[in-house]
XYZ file of N, CA and C in Angstrom:
372
model
N 0.833 -1.179 0.001
C -0.001 -0.003 -0.002
C 0.878 1.246 -0.001
N 0.549 2.186 -0.836
C 1.317 3.429 -0.943
C 0.877 4.420 0.111
N 1.802 5.301 0.475
C 1.502 6.348 1.443
C 0.585 7.401 0.857
N 0.024 8.192 1.741
C -0.856 9.307 1.364
C -0.107 10.600 1.662
N 0.332 11.287 0.629
C 1.126 12.502 0.785
C 0.425 13.548 1.650
N -0.891 13.476 1.761
C -1.639 14.444 2.569
C -1.674 14.060 4.048
N -1.228 12.863 4.367
C -1.164 12.387 5.750
C 0.184 12.800 6.341
N 0.193 13.525 7.472
C 1.468 13.945 8.079
C 2.401 12.780 8.416
N 1.888 11.572 8.516
C 2.708 10.400 8.839
C 3.213 9.668 7.596
N 2.866 10.157 6.420
C 3.301 9.541 5.170
C 4.830 9.626 5.067
N 5.515 8.521 4.766
C 6.972 8.550 4.652
C 7.481 9.553 3.615
N 6.805 9.684 2.510
C 7.242 10.637 1.489
C 7.162 12.056 2.015
N 6.073 12.388 2.664
C 5.917 13.726 3.232
C 6.967 13.989 4.301
N 7.214 13.009 5.148
C 8.222 13.170 6.193
C 9.603 13.391 5.599
N 9.926 12.651 4.530
C 11.220 12.815 3.884
C 11.329 14.193 3.251
N 10.293 14.621 2.543
C 10.339 15.940 1.907
C 10.476 17.050 2.942
N 9.832 16.887 4.103
C 9.986 17.868 5.176
C 11.440 17.958 5.633
N 12.153 16.836 5.598
C 13.539 16.804 6.065
C 14.537 17.241 5.012
N 14.335 16.865 3.776
C 15.378 17.101 2.757
C 14.964 18.107 1.696
N 13.828 18.761 1.887
C 13.283 19.618 0.846
C 13.916 20.988 0.716
N 15.089 21.212 1.301
C 15.729 22.529 1.180
C 16.897 22.456 0.206
N 17.221 23.587 -0.380
C 18.353 23.615 -1.302
C 19.657 23.297 -0.592
N 19.783 23.698 0.680
C 21.032 23.455 1.394
C 21.237 21.971 1.650
N 20.168 21.268 1.956
C 20.283 19.822 2.159
C 20.736 19.150 0.871
N 20.091 19.489 -0.239
C 20.464 18.899 -1.530
C 21.901 19.227 -1.890
N 22.311 20.471 -1.638
C 23.681 20.862 -1.965
C 24.694 20.159 -1.070
N 24.385 20.002 0.207
C 25.299 19.316 1.130
C 25.455 17.856 0.722
N 24.347 17.205 0.417
C 24.410 15.804 -0.001
C 25.226 15.680 -1.285
N 24.994 16.538 -2.245
C 25.735 16.507 -3.513
C 27.229 16.745 -3.279
N 27.552 17.722 -2.465
C 28.951 18.041 -2.190
C 29.657 16.879 -1.508
N 28.993 16.278 -0.530
C 29.586 15.132 0.158
C 29.668 13.912 -0.761
N 28.684 13.740 -1.630
C 28.716 12.622 -2.583
C 29.887 12.773 -3.546
N 30.145 13.995 -3.991
C 31.263 14.237 -4.902
C 32.592 13.897 -4.250
N 32.672 14.025 -2.931
C 33.912 13.753 -2.208
C 34.028 12.301 -1.774
N 32.935 11.556 -1.804
C 32.909 10.181 -1.287
C 33.950 9.329 -1.990
N 34.607 8.475 -1.259
C 34.372 8.100 0.135
C 35.124 8.965 1.140
N 35.779 10.019 0.669
C 36.553 10.868 1.574
C 35.658 11.726 2.456
N 36.241 12.186 3.537
C 35.564 13.122 4.434
C 35.829 14.542 3.959
N 34.972 15.463 4.398
C 35.135 16.879 4.072
C 35.018 17.674 5.362
N 35.941 18.581 5.569
C 35.881 19.439 6.754
C 34.778 20.470 6.595
N 34.263 20.940 7.720
C 33.171 21.909 7.727
C 33.514 23.126 6.869
N 34.689 23.707 7.090
C 35.065 24.919 6.345
C 35.125 24.669 4.850
N 35.598 23.494 4.454
C 35.654 23.162 3.027
C 34.257 22.993 2.447
N 33.369 22.356 3.207
C 31.975 22.237 2.767
C 31.385 23.619 2.514
N 31.626 24.511 3.447
C 31.082 25.872 3.320
C 31.635 26.567 2.073
N 32.911 26.365 1.785
C 33.500 26.976 0.574
C 32.877 26.402 -0.688
N 32.533 25.126 -0.662
C 31.978 24.462 -1.845
C 30.481 24.728 -2.030
N 29.857 25.390 -1.052
C 28.412 25.663 -1.116
C 28.191 27.181 -1.081
N 28.384 27.860 -2.203
C 28.270 29.321 -2.225
C 26.918 29.792 -1.683
N 27.009 30.794 -0.802
C 25.800 31.419 -0.276
C 25.302 30.857 1.035
N 25.803 29.697 1.466
C 25.322 29.123 2.721
C 26.025 29.814 3.893
N 25.263 30.151 4.908
C 25.849 30.740 6.110
C 26.393 29.635 7.000
N 27.267 30.002 7.904
C 27.812 29.024 8.842
C 26.693 28.395 9.660
N 25.745 29.219 10.108
C 24.651 28.705 10.925
C 23.772 27.735 10.122
N 23.414 28.107 8.890
C 22.544 27.250 8.079
C 23.228 25.929 7.743
N 24.532 25.979 7.455
C 25.254 24.739 7.179
C 25.290 23.870 8.429
N 25.518 24.487 9.557
C 25.547 23.737 10.815
C 24.207 23.068 11.098
N 23.114 23.808 10.923
C 21.773 23.264 11.136
C 21.495 22.128 10.149
N 21.869 22.327 8.899
C 21.656 21.312 7.859
C 22.418 20.032 8.175
N 23.692 20.172 8.525
C 24.506 18.989 8.826
C 24.027 18.288 10.082
N 23.570 19.050 11.063
C 23.037 18.441 12.289
C 21.826 17.567 11.963
N 20.926 18.085 11.116
C 19.761 17.319 10.718
C 20.115 16.083 9.925
N 21.048 16.214 8.989
C 21.466 15.078 8.175
C 22.152 14.017 9.027
N 22.916 14.459 10.015
C 23.575 13.523 10.920
C 22.545 12.814 11.789
N 21.610 13.568 12.312
C 20.556 12.989 13.159
C 19.746 11.936 12.391
N 19.507 12.197 11.109
C 18.736 11.269 10.278
C 19.560 10.080 9.782
N 20.850 10.055 10.112
C 21.689 8.925 9.710
C 22.187 8.995 8.284
N 22.064 10.168 7.656
C 22.502 10.331 6.266
C 23.967 10.759 6.174
N 24.459 11.369 7.240
C 25.826 11.889 7.277
C 26.470 11.437 8.580
N 27.755 11.091 8.508
C 28.497 10.809 9.735
C 29.417 11.980 10.016
N 29.657 12.201 11.289
C 30.457 13.340 11.770
C 31.589 12.789 12.628
N 32.796 13.299 12.368
C 33.957 12.899 13.163
C 34.683 14.148 13.634
N 35.001 14.178 14.909
C 35.682 15.334 15.498
C 37.068 14.927 15.960
N 38.074 15.674 15.513
C 39.438 15.478 16.019
C 39.628 16.449 17.170
N 40.082 15.956 18.318
C 40.193 16.802 19.512
C 41.413 17.717 19.479
N 41.430 18.616 18.529
C 42.506 19.594 18.431
C 41.957 20.941 18.887
N 42.811 21.944 18.946
C 42.352 23.292 19.293
C 42.642 24.193 18.117
N 41.618 24.694 17.414
C 40.207 24.348 17.582
C 39.934 22.945 17.032
N 38.802 22.356 17.430
C 38.484 21.005 16.941
C 38.338 20.988 15.420
N 38.803 19.906 14.821
C 38.618 19.703 13.371
C 37.452 18.756 13.208
N 36.433 19.187 12.442
C 35.216 18.409 12.275
C 35.113 17.970 10.817
N 34.866 16.676 10.633
C 34.803 16.080 9.301
C 33.439 15.436 9.091
N 32.974 15.471 7.848
C 31.682 14.883 7.493
C 31.848 13.991 6.274
N 31.007 12.959 6.218
C 30.926 12.109 5.021
C 29.534 11.500 4.981
N 29.107 11.140 3.772
C 27.812 10.478 3.632
C 27.894 9.051 4.144
N 26.841 8.602 4.773
C 26.708 7.188 5.132
C 26.195 6.446 3.902
N 26.064 5.136 4.011
C 25.462 4.365 2.921
C 24.057 4.848 2.619
N 23.307 5.175 3.660
C 21.948 5.696 3.478
C 21.990 7.038 2.748
N 22.949 7.887 3.105
C 23.089 9.177 2.428
C 23.461 9.018 0.968
N 24.326 8.060 0.681
C 24.696 7.804 -0.722
C 23.485 7.343 -1.526
N 22.606 6.559 -0.903
C 21.404 6.119 -1.624
C 20.461 7.297 -1.877
N 20.418 8.252 -0.969
C 19.614 9.461 -1.183
C 20.192 10.281 -2.341
N 21.509 10.344 -2.430
C 22.134 11.108 -3.518
C 21.708 10.568 -4.870
N 21.558 9.254 -4.988
C 21.109 8.685 -6.265
C 19.722 9.206 -6.622
N 18.833 9.289 -5.643
C 17.487 9.804 -5.910
C 17.529 11.291 -6.241
N 18.346 12.061 -5.534
C 18.453 13.502 -5.806
C 19.068 13.766 -7.178
N 19.937 12.877 -7.624
C 20.531 13.033 -8.958
C 19.445 12.984 -10.026
N 18.455 12.118 -9.846
C 17.335 12.063 -10.784
C 16.541 13.358 -10.804
N 16.358 13.949 -9.650
C 15.656 15.225 -9.559
C 16.454 16.340 -10.245
N 17.781 16.335 -10.052
C 18.619 17.344 -10.725
C 18.544 17.182 -12.235
N 18.562 15.952 -12.720
C 18.450 15.704 -14.153
C 17.123 16.239 -14.681
N 16.035 15.962 -13.955
C 14.722 16.456 -14.369
C 14.744 17.971 -14.435
N 15.314 18.616 -13.419
C 15.369 20.087 -13.395
C 16.160 20.629 -14.588
N 17.288 20.019 -14.880
C 18.106 20.478 -15.992
C 17.364 20.339 -17.319
N 16.533 19.307 -17.442
C 15.790 19.084 -18.679
C 14.554 19.974 -18.804
N 14.000 20.437 -17.685
C 12.703 21.112 -17.739
C 12.659 22.538 -17.199
N 13.732 23.044 -16.607
C 13.664 24.396 -16.040
C 13.429 25.463 -17.097
N 13.937 25.263 -18.285
C 13.688 26.251 -19.344
C 12.194 26.343 -19.637
N 11.494 25.209 -19.672
C 10.041 25.218 -19.871
C 9.326 25.930 -18.740
N 9.765 25.659 -17.521
C 9.143 26.295 -16.362
C 9.391 27.801 -16.394
N 10.610 28.201 -16.745
C 10.914 29.631 -16.855
C 10.040 30.293 -17.923
N 9.854 29.612 -19.075
C 8.998 30.181 -20.131
C 7.547 30.304 -19.644
N 7.062 29.311 -18.913
C 5.701 29.369 -18.375
C 5.555 30.528 -17.395
N 6.568 30.756 -16.580
C 6.543 31.874 -15.644
C 6.538 33.213 -16.368
N 7.367 33.319 -17.395
C 7.406 34.555 -18.186
C 6.058 34.829 -18.846
N 5.424 33.783 -19.390
C 4.121 33.943 -20.018
C 3.073 34.356 -18.991
N 3.114 33.758 -17.823
C 2.160 34.119 -16.763
C 2.381 35.544 -16.303
N 3.628 35.976 -16.182
C 3.932 37.353 -15.788
C 3.450 38.328 -16.845
N 3.618 37.968 -18.127
C 3.179 38.824 -19.216
C 1.667 38.953 -19.211
N 0.962 37.851 -18.972
C -0.512 37.898 -18.894
C -0.961 38.794 -17.760
N -0.267 38.693 -16.637
C -0.618 39.523 -15.468
C -0.395 40.988 -15.797
N 0.714 41.305 -16.452
C 1.024 42.697 -16.811
C 0.013 43.258 -17.794
N -0.442 42.390 -18.723
C -1.389 42.845 -19.752
C -2.811 42.890 -19.226
N -3.107 42.073 -18.208
C -4.479 41.929 -17.725
C -4.857 42.983 -16.792
Protein backbone atom coordinates (compact mmCIF):
# COMPACT_ATOMS: atom_id res chain seq x y z
CA UNK A 1 0.00 0.00 0.00
CA UNK A 2 1.32 3.43 -0.94
CA UNK A 3 1.50 6.34 1.44
CA UNK A 4 -0.85 9.31 1.36
CA UNK A 5 1.12 12.50 0.79
CA UNK A 6 -1.64 14.45 2.57
CA UNK A 7 -1.16 12.39 5.75
CA UNK A 8 1.47 13.94 8.08
CA UNK A 9 2.71 10.40 8.84
CA UNK A 10 3.30 9.54 5.17
CA UNK A 11 6.97 8.55 4.65
CA UNK A 12 7.24 10.64 1.49
CA UNK A 13 5.92 13.73 3.23
CA UNK A 14 8.22 13.17 6.20
CA UNK A 15 11.22 12.82 3.88
CA UNK A 16 10.34 15.94 1.91
CA UNK A 17 9.98 17.87 5.18
CA UNK A 18 13.54 16.80 6.07
CA UNK A 19 15.38 17.10 2.76
CA UNK A 20 13.28 19.62 0.84
CA UNK A 21 15.73 22.53 1.18
CA UNK A 22 18.35 23.62 -1.30
CA UNK A 23 21.03 23.45 1.39
CA UNK A 24 20.28 19.82 2.16
CA UNK A 25 20.46 18.90 -1.53
CA UNK A 26 23.68 20.86 -1.96
CA UNK A 27 25.30 19.32 1.12
CA UNK A 28 24.41 15.80 0.00
CA UNK A 29 25.74 16.51 -3.51
CA UNK A 30 28.95 18.04 -2.19
CA UNK A 31 29.59 15.13 0.16
CA UNK A 32 28.72 12.62 -2.58
CA UNK A 33 31.26 14.24 -4.90
CA UNK A 34 33.91 13.75 -2.21
CA UNK A 35 32.91 10.18 -1.29
CA UNK A 36 34.37 8.10 0.13
CA UNK A 37 36.55 10.87 1.57
CA UNK A 38 35.56 13.12 4.43
CA UNK A 39 35.14 16.88 4.07
CA UNK A 40 35.88 19.44 6.75
CA UNK A 41 33.17 21.91 7.73
CA UNK A 42 35.07 24.92 6.35
CA UNK A 43 35.66 23.16 3.03
CA UNK A 44 31.98 22.24 2.76
CA UNK A 45 31.08 25.87 3.32
CA UNK A 46 33.50 26.97 0.57
CA UNK A 47 31.98 24.46 -1.85
CA UNK A 48 28.41 25.66 -1.11
CA UNK A 49 28.27 29.32 -2.22
CA UNK A 50 25.80 31.42 -0.27
CA UNK A 51 25.32 29.12 2.72
CA UNK A 52 25.85 30.74 6.11
CA UNK A 53 27.81 29.03 8.84
CA UNK A 54 24.64 28.71 10.92
CA UNK A 55 22.54 27.25 8.08
CA UNK A 56 25.25 24.74 7.18
CA UNK A 57 25.55 23.74 10.81
CA UNK A 58 21.77 23.26 11.14
CA UNK A 59 21.66 21.31 7.86
CA UNK A 60 24.51 18.99 8.83
CA UNK A 61 23.04 18.44 12.29
CA UNK A 62 19.76 17.32 10.72
CA UNK A 63 21.46 15.08 8.18
CA UNK A 64 23.58 13.52 10.92
CA UNK A 65 20.56 12.99 13.16
CA UNK A 66 18.74 11.27 10.28
CA UNK A 67 21.69 8.93 9.71
CA UNK A 68 22.50 10.33 6.27
CA UNK A 69 25.82 11.89 7.28
CA UNK A 70 28.50 10.81 9.73
CA UNK A 71 30.46 13.34 11.77
CA UNK A 72 33.96 12.90 13.16
CA UNK A 73 35.68 15.34 15.50
CA UNK A 74 39.44 15.48 16.02
CA UNK A 75 40.19 16.81 19.51
CA UNK A 76 42.51 19.60 18.43
CA UNK A 77 42.35 23.29 19.29
CA UNK A 78 40.21 24.35 17.58
CA UNK A 79 38.48 21.00 16.94
CA UNK A 80 38.62 19.71 13.37
CA UNK A 81 35.21 18.41 12.27
CA UNK A 82 34.80 16.08 9.30
CA UNK A 83 31.68 14.88 7.49
CA UNK A 84 30.93 12.11 5.02
CA UNK A 85 27.81 10.48 3.63
CA UNK A 86 26.71 7.19 5.13
CA UNK A 87 25.46 4.37 2.92
CA UNK A 88 21.95 5.70 3.48
CA UNK A 89 23.09 9.18 2.43
CA UNK A 90 24.69 7.80 -0.72
CA UNK A 91 21.40 6.12 -1.62
CA UNK A 92 19.61 9.46 -1.18
CA UNK A 93 22.14 11.11 -3.52
CA UNK A 94 21.11 8.68 -6.26
CA UNK A 95 17.49 9.81 -5.91
CA UNK A 96 18.45 13.50 -5.80
CA UNK A 97 20.53 13.03 -8.96
CA UNK A 98 17.33 12.06 -10.78
CA UNK A 99 15.66 15.23 -9.56
CA UNK A 100 18.62 17.34 -10.72
CA UNK A 101 18.45 15.70 -14.15
CA UNK A 102 14.72 16.45 -14.37
CA UNK A 103 15.37 20.08 -13.39
CA UNK A 104 18.11 20.48 -15.99
CA UNK A 105 15.79 19.08 -18.68
CA UNK A 106 12.70 21.11 -17.74
CA UNK A 107 13.66 24.40 -16.04
CA UNK A 108 13.69 26.25 -19.34
CA UNK A 109 10.04 25.22 -19.88
CA UNK A 110 9.14 26.30 -16.36
CA UNK A 111 10.91 29.63 -16.86
CA UNK A 112 9.00 30.18 -20.13
CA UNK A 113 5.70 29.37 -18.38
CA UNK A 114 6.54 31.87 -15.64
CA UNK A 115 7.41 34.56 -18.19
CA UNK A 116 4.12 33.94 -20.02
CA UNK A 117 2.16 34.12 -16.76
CA UNK A 118 3.93 37.35 -15.79
CA UNK A 119 3.18 38.83 -19.21
CA UNK A 120 -0.51 37.90 -18.89
CA UNK A 121 -0.62 39.52 -15.47
CA UNK A 122 1.02 42.70 -16.81
CA UNK A 123 -1.39 42.85 -19.75
CA UNK A 124 -4.48 41.93 -17.73
